[in-house]
Coordinates of C-alpha atoms in Angstrom, one line a residue:
X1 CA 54.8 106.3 91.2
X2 CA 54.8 102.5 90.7
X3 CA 52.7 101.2 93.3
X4 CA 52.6 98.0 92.6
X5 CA 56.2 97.1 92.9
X6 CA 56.5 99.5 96.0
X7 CA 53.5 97.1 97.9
X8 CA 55.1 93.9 96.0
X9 CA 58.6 94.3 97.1
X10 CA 57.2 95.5 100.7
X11 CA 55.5 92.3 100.5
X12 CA 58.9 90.3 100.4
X13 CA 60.1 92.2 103.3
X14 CA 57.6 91.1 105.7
X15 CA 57.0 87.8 104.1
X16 CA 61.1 87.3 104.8
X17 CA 60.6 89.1 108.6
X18 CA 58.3 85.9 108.9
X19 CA 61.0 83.5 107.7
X20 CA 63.5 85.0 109.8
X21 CA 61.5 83.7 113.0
X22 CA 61.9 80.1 112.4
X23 CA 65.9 80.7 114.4
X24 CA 64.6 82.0 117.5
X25 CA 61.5 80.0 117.2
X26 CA 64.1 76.6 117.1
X27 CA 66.3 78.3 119.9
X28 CA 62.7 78.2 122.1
X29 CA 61.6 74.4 120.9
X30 CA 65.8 73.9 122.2
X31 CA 64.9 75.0 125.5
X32 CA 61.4 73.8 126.0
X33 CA 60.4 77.0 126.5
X34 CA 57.1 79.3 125.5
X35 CA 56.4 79.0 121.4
X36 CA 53.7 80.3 120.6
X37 CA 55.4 83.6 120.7
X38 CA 56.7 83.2 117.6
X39 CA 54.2 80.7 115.9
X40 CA 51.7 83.3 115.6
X41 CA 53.8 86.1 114.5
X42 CA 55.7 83.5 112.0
X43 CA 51.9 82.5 110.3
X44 CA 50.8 86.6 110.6
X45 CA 53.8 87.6 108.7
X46 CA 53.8 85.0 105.9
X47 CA 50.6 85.2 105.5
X48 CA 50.2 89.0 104.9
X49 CA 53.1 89.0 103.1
X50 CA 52.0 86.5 100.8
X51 CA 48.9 87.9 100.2
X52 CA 50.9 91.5 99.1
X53 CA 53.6 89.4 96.7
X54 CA 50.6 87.5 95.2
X55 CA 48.7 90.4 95.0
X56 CA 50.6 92.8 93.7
X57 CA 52.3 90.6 91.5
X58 CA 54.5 92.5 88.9
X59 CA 56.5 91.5 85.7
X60 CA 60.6 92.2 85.2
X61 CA 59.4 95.3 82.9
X62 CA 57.2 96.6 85.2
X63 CA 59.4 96.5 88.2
X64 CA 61.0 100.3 87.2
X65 CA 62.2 101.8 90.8
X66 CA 63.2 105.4 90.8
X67 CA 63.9 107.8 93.0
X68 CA 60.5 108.4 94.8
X69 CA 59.7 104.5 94.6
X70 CA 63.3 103.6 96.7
X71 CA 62.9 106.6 99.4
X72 CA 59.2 105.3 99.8
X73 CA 60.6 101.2 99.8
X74 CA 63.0 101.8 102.1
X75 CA 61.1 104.1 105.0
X76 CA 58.4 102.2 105.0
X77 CA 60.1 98.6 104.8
X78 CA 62.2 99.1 107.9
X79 CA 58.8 100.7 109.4
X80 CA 57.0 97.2 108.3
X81 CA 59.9 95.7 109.7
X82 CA 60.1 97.0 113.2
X83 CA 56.4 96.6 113.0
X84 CA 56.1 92.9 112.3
X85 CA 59.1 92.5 114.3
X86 CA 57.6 93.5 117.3
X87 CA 55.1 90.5 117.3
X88 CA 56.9 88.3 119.4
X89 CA 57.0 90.6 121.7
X90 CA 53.5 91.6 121.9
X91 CA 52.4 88.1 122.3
X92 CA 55.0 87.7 125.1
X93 CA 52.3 90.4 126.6
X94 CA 54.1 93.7 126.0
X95 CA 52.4 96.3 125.7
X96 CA 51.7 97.9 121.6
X97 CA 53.9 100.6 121.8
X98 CA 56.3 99.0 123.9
X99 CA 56.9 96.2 121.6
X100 CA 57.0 98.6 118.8
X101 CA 59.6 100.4 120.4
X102 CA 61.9 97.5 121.5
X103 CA 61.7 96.1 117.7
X104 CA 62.7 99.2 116.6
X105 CA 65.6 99.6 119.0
X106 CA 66.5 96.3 117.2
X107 CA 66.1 96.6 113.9
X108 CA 68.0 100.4 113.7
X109 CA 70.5 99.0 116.0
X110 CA 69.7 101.3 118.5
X111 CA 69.9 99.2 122.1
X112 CA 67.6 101.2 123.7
X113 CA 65.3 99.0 125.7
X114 CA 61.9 99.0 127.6
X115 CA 62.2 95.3 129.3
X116 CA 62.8 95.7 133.0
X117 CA 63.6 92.4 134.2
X118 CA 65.9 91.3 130.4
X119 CA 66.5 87.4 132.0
X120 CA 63.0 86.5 132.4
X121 CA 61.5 86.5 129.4
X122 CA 62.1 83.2 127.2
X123 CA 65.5 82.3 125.1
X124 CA 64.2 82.7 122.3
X125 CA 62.8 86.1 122.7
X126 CA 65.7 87.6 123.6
X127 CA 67.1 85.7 120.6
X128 CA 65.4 87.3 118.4
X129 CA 66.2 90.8 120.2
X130 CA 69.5 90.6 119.1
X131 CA 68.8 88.6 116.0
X132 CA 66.9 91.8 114.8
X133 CA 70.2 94.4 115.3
X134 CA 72.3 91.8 113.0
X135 CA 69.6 91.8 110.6
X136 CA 69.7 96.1 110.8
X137 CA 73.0 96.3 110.8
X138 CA 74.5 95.9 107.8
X139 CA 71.3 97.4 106.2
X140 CA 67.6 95.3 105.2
X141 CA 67.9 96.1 101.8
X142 CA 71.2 95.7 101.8
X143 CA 70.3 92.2 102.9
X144 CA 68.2 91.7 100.4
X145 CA 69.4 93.1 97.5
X146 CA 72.6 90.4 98.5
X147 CA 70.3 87.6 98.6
X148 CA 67.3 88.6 96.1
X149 CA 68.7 90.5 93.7
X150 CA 66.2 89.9 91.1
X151 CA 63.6 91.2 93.4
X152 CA 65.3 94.0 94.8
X153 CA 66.7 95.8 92.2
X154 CA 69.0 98.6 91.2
X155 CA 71.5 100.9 93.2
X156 CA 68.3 103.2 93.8
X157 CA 67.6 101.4 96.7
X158 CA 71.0 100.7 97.9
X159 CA 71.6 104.0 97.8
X160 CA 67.9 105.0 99.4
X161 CA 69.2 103.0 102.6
X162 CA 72.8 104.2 102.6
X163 CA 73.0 107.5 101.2
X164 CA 75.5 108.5 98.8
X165 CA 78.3 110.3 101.0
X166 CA 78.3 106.1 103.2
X167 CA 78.8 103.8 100.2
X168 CA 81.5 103.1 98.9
X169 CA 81.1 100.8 95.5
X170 CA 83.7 97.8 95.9
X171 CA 82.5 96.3 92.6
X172 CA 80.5 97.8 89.6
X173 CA 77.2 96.5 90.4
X174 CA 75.4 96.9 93.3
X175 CA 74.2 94.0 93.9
X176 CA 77.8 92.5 94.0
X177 CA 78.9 95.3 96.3
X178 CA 76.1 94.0 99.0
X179 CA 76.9 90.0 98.6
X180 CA 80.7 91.9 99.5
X181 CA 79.5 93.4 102.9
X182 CA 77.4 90.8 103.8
X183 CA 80.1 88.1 103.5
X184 CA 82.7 90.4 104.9
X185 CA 80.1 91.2 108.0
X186 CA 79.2 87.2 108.0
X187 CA 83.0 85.6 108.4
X188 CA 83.8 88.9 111.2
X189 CA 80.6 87.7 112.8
X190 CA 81.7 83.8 112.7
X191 CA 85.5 84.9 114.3
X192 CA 84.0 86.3 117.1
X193 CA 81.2 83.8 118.3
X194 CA 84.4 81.3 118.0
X195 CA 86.7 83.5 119.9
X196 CA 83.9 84.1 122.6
X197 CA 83.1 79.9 122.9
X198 CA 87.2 79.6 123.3
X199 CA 86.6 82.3 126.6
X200 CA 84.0 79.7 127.7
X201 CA 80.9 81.9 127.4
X202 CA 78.1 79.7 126.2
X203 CA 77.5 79.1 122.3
X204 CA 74.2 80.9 122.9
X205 CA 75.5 83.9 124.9
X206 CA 78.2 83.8 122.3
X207 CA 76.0 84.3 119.4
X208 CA 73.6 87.0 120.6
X209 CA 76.7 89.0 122.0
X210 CA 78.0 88.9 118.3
X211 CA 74.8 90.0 116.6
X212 CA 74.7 93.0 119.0
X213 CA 79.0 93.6 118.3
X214 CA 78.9 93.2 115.2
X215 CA 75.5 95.4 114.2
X216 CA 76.9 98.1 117.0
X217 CA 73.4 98.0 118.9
X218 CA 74.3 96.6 122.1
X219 CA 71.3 94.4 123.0
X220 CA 72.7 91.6 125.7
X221 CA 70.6 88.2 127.1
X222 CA 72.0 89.5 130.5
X223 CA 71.1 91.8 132.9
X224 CA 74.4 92.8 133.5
X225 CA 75.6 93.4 129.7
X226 CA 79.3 92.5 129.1
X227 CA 80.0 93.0 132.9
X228 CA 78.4 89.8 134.0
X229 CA 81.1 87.8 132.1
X230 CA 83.6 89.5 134.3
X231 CA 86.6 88.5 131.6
X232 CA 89.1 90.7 130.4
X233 CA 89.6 88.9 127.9
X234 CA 85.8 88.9 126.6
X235 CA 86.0 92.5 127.0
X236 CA 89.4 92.7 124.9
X237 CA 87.5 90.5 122.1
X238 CA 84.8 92.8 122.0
X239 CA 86.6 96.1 121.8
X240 CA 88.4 94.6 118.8
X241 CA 84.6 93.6 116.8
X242 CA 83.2 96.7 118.6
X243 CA 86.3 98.9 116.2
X244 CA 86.1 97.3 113.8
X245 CA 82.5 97.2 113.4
X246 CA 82.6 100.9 113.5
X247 CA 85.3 101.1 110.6
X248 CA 84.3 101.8 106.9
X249 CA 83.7 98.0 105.5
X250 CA 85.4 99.1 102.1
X251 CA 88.5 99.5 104.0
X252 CA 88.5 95.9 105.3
X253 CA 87.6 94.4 101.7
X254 CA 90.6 96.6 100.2
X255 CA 92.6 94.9 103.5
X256 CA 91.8 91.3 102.7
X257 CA 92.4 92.2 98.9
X258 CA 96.0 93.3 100.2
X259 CA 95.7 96.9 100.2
X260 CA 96.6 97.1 104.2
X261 CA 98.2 100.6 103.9
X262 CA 94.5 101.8 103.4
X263 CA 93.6 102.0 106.6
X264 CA 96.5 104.9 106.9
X265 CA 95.3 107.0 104.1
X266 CA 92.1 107.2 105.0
X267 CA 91.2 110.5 106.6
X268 CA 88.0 109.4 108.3
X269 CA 89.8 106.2 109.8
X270 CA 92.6 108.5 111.2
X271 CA 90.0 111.4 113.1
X272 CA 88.0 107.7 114.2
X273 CA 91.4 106.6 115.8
X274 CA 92.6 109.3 117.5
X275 CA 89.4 110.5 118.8
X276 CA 89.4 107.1 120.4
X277 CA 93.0 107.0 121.7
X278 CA 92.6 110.7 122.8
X279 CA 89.3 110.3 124.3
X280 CA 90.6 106.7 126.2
X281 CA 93.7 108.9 127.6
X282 CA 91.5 111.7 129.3
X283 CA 89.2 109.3 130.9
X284 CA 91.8 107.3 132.0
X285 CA 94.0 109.7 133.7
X286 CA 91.0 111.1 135.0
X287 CA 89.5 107.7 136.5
X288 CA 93.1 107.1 138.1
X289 CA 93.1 110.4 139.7
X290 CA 89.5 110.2 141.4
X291 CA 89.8 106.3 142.4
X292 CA 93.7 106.7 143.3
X293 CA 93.3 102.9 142.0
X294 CA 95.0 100.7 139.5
X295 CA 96.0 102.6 136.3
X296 CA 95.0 99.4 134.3
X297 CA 92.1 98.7 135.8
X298 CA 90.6 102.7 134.9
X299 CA 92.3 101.8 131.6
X300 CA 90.1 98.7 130.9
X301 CA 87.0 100.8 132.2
X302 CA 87.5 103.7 129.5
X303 CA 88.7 101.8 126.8
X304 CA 85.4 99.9 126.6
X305 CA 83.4 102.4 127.2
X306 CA 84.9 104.6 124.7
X307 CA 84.7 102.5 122.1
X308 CA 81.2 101.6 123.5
X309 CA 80.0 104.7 122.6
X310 CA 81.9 105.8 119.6
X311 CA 80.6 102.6 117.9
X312 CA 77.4 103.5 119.0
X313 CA 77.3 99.9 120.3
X314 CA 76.4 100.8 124.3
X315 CA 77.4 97.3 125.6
X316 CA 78.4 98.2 129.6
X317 CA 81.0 97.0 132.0
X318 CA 80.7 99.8 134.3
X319 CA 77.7 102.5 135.5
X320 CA 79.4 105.6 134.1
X321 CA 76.0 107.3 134.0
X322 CA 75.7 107.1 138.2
X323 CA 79.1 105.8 139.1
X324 CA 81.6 108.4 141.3
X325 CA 84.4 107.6 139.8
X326 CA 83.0 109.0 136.4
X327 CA 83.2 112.9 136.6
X328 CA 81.3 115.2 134.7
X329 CA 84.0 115.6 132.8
X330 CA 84.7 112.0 131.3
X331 CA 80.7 111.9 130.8
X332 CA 81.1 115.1 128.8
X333 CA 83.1 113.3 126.6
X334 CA 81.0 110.4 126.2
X335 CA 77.8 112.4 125.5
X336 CA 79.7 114.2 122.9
X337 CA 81.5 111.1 120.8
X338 CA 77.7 110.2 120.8
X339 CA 77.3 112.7 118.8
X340 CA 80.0 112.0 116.5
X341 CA 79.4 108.1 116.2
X342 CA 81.7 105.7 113.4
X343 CA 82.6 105.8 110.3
X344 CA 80.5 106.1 106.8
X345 CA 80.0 102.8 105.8
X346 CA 79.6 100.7 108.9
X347 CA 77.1 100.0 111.2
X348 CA 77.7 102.6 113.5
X349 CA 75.3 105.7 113.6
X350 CA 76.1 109.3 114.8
X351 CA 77.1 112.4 112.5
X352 CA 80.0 109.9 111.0
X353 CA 83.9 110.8 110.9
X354 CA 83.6 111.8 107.6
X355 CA 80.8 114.4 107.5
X356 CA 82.6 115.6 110.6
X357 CA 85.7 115.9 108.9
X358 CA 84.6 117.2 105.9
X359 CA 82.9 120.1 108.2
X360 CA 86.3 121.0 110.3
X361 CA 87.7 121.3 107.1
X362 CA 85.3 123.5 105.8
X363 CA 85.4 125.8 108.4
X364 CA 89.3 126.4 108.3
X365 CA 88.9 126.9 104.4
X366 CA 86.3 129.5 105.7
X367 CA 88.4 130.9 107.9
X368 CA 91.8 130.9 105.5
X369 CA 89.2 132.5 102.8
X370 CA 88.8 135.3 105.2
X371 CA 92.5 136.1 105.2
X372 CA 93.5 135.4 101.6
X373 CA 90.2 135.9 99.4
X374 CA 91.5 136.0 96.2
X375 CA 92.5 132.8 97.1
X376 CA 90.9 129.5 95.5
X377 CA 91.0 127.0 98.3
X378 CA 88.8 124.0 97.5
X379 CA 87.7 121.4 100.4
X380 CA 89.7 118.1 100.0
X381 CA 88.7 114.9 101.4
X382 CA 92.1 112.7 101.0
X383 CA 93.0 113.5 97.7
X384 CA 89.7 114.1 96.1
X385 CA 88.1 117.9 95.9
X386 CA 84.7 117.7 97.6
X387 CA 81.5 119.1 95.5
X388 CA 79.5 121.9 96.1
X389 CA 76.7 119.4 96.4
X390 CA 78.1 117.7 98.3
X391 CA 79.4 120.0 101.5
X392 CA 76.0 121.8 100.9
X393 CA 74.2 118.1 102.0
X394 CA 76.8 117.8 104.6
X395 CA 76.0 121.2 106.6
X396 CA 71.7 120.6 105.5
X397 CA 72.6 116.7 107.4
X398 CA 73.9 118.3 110.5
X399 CA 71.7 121.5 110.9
X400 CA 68.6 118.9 110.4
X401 CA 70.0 116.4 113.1
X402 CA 70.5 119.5 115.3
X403 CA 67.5 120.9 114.7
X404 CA 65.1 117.6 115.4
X405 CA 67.8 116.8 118.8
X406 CA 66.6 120.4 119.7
X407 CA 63.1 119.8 118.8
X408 CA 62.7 117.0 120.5
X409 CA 64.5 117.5 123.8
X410 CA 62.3 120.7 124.3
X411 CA 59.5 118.7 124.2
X412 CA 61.0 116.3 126.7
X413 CA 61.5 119.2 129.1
X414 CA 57.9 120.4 128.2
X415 CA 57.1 117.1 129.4
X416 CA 58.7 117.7 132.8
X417 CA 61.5 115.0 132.3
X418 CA 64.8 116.3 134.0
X419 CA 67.7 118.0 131.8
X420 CA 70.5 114.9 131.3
X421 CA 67.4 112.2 130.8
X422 CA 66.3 114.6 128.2
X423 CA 69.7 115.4 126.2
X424 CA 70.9 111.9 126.9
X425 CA 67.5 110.2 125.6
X426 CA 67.8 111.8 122.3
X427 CA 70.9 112.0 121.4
X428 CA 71.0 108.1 122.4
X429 CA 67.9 107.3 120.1
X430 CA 68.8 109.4 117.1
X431 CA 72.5 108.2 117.5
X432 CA 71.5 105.1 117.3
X433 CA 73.3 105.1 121.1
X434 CA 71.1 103.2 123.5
X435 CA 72.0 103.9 126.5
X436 CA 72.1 107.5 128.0
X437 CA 72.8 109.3 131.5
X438 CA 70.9 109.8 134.5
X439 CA 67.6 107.5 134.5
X440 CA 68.4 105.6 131.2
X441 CA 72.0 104.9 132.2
X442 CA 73.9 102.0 130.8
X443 CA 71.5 99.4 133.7
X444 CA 68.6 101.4 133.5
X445 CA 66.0 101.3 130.4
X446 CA 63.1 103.8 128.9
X447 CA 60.7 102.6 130.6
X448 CA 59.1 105.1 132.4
X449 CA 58.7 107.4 129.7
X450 CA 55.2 108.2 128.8
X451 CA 53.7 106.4 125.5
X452 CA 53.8 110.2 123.7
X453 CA 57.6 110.1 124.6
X454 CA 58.6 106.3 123.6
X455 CA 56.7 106.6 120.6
X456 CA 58.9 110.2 119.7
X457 CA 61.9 107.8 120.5
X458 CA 60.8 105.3 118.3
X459 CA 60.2 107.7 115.6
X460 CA 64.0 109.4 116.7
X461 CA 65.7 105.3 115.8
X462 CA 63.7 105.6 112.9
X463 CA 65.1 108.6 110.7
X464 CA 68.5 108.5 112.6
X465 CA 68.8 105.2 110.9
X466 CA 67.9 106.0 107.6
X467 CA 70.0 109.4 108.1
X468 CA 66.9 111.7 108.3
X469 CA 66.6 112.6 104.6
X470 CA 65.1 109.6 103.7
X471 CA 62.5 109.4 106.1
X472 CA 61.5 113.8 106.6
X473 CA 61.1 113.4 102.7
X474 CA 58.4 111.4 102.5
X475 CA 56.7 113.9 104.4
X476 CA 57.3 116.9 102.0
X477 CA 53.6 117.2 99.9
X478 CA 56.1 117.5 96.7
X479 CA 57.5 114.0 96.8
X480 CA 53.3 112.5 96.4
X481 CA 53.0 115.2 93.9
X482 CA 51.9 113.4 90.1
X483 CA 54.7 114.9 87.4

């Protein structure tokens, strides 16, 4: 294993962490408020990082990343990441693990959160809070590879980060195929902060709403999340970035290239839109029937909150988790679209509409097999067969994510915390979610949990992020094993 190039290149990732500071550290000098939350953590990161570039200094030829070296680069630089990242708010006198956990939440676009009172900590902080989802959303080394590609080399890592089945290769190298993203992710973020400033909400407001749209994580500077605005409009704006956020970034290059019929062939896209449009008509008709209100007005509610959660964003204009109108029922659905998340190749989290596809399909092959086995009936995804590798890494993705909700919920009820905190937590954290049902509802936050149980949510963000494999095999004994 090249060690040297894995500590170098981790080196650039906390020495950039430090760079990326300076904004919210400018957005505090702006408002004359508290700095010295980020000077420190600005000098601690530079400086360490400097120290492991310089130190660990490596030529082009030497610089050979396989396998082992991008799995290892990648979990450990968005653990560095979250780490360093939570400076700010450990010397805004947050607790260790508290801080770890909010960075986290951040940086895996997660939006879980531990901060109680969100509007009384500094501008700048909160800033950065939703600085760090935009930076996680489209991917770290994604980012990097984009903007230092001679650094960060090679599809290994690319792929490390985004695993095979989510990437789709616009152009030949891979390195071109980030710069796409990014731009495409950089202009959708610029539309929206305009279209928020034309609904008068504050440029700030604007901006920090935008990194938490655009990244689905669903950090807000307000108490209140996208209620306090109390704007249709700004809820109609968001629903749109929230979708499209959610939606295979591929697709919208091949749109703006003038392939718009794309969006139609797409299997994945078609299961993400009616599961939306399905799941907004039951919880519409069933908020109209148990408010007897305004049939628009329960249609506002579900849409965002639908797309809310299917985005995995968890931006709020209503209390589903405690609110009457909101039967069992219309939670149910909820809790199980969190399950279920975006699409492959966006910043949304969950199973994906692909895998998820891909596995319905499987099983009615399965089932047709049973009736005609002489039968050759090969799983198609669109027009393509899919491997044998492939389906087998499919149904090993969703037993695993089962398997560690299960695992970690029991130990949750172990712990004595009640049944929908539990479920709701989990799935929220390794979902990528945020917020949950009964005490870490949409106003609520993780606070109360014990450090034990925020640090197993933190570790949940973590490898539902990196879509478990990339993280659980680093802790096989084979993958430190000298060949």
């Amino acid at each position: 294993m090249n060690h040297r190039a894995i500590i170098n290149t981790l080196g650039y990732i906390v020495f950039s962490i430090g760079i990326m500071m300076l904004f919210p550290l400018l957005v505090d000098i702006y408002y004359k408020e508290a700095i010295f939350e980020f000077l420190y953590p600005i000098s601690i990161s530079i400086v360490i990082g400097s120290i492991l570039i310089l130190s660990f200094r490596t030529k082009k030829d030497e610089r050979a990343i396989y396998e082992r070296e991008a799995l290892l680069i990648v979990a450990l630089g968005w653990l560095l990441a979250a780490i360093f990242g939570s400076l700010p708010y450990l010397f805004s006198s947050l607790p260790p693990i508290d801080s770890f956990f909010e960075s986290m939440s951040g940086f895996t676009t997660t939006g879980s959160t531990i901060l109680v009172d969100i509007e009384a900590y500094s501008r700048g902080l909160l800033f950065w809070r939703s600085m760090t989802q935009w930076l996680g959303g489209m991917g770290i080394i994604v980012l990097f590879l984009a903007v230092l590609p001679t650094i960060f080399t090679g599809g290994r890592l690319f792929k490390a980060e985004a695993p095979v089945l989510t990437v789709d290769r616009i152009r030949p190298k891979m390195m071109e195929t980030a710069r796409i993203l990014w731009l495409i992710y950089l202009i959708f973020s610029i539309i929206e902060v305009i279209l928020l400033f034309l609904c008068k909400v504050s440029l700030y407001d604007a901006i920090c709403t935008t990194f938490s749209t655009m990244s689905t994580g669903g950090f807000h500077p307000r108490a209140e999340s996208i209620s306090f605005y109390k704007n249709p409009l700004v809820e109609f704006i968001v629903i749109v970035f929230m979708f499209l956020a959610g939606t295979n970034f591929s697709l919208h290059y091949r749109t703006l290239k003038g392939d718009i019929k794309g969006f139609g062939r797409n299997k994945e896209f078609r299961l993400y839109l009616i599961l939306i449009l399905v799941s907004i008509g039951i919880i519409t008709a069933d908020l109209t029937l148990r408010s007897r209100g305004d049939i628009l007005e329960s249609l506002r509610f579900a849409s965002f909150q639908v797309v809310s959660i299917t985005t995995t964003t968890g931006f709020s204009t209503v209390n589903f988790a405690s609110n009457n109108f909101w039967t069992q029922s219309s939670r149910l659905i909820l809790f199980i679209l969190m399950f279920v998340g975006g699409c492959i190749g966006s910043t949304a989290g969950g199973i994906k509409n692909a895998r998820v596809y891909i596995l319905l399909r499987s099983i009615y092959k399965e089932f047709r097999r049973i009736l005609h086995p002489e039968a050759v009936m090969p799983v198609k995804y669109g027009k393509k067969v899919v491997p044998d590798e492939m389906l087998h890494s499919i149904f090993t993705f969703v037993i695993l994510y089962i398997i560690l909700f299960a695992t970690v919920v029991s130990i949750f009820f172990f712990m004595g915390y009640d049944p929908a905190t539990s479920l709701s937590s989990v799935a929220a954290t390794i979902g990528n979610v945020g917020p949950g049902f009964a005490r870490v509802g949409p106003f609520n936050n993780y606070a109360f949990f014990n450090p034990f149980a925020k640090l197993l949510l933190t570790f949940c963000m973590w490898v539902g992020r990196l879509e478990i494999f990339t993280v659980l095999i680093i802790f096989l004994p084979e993958f430190w094993r000298r060949y």
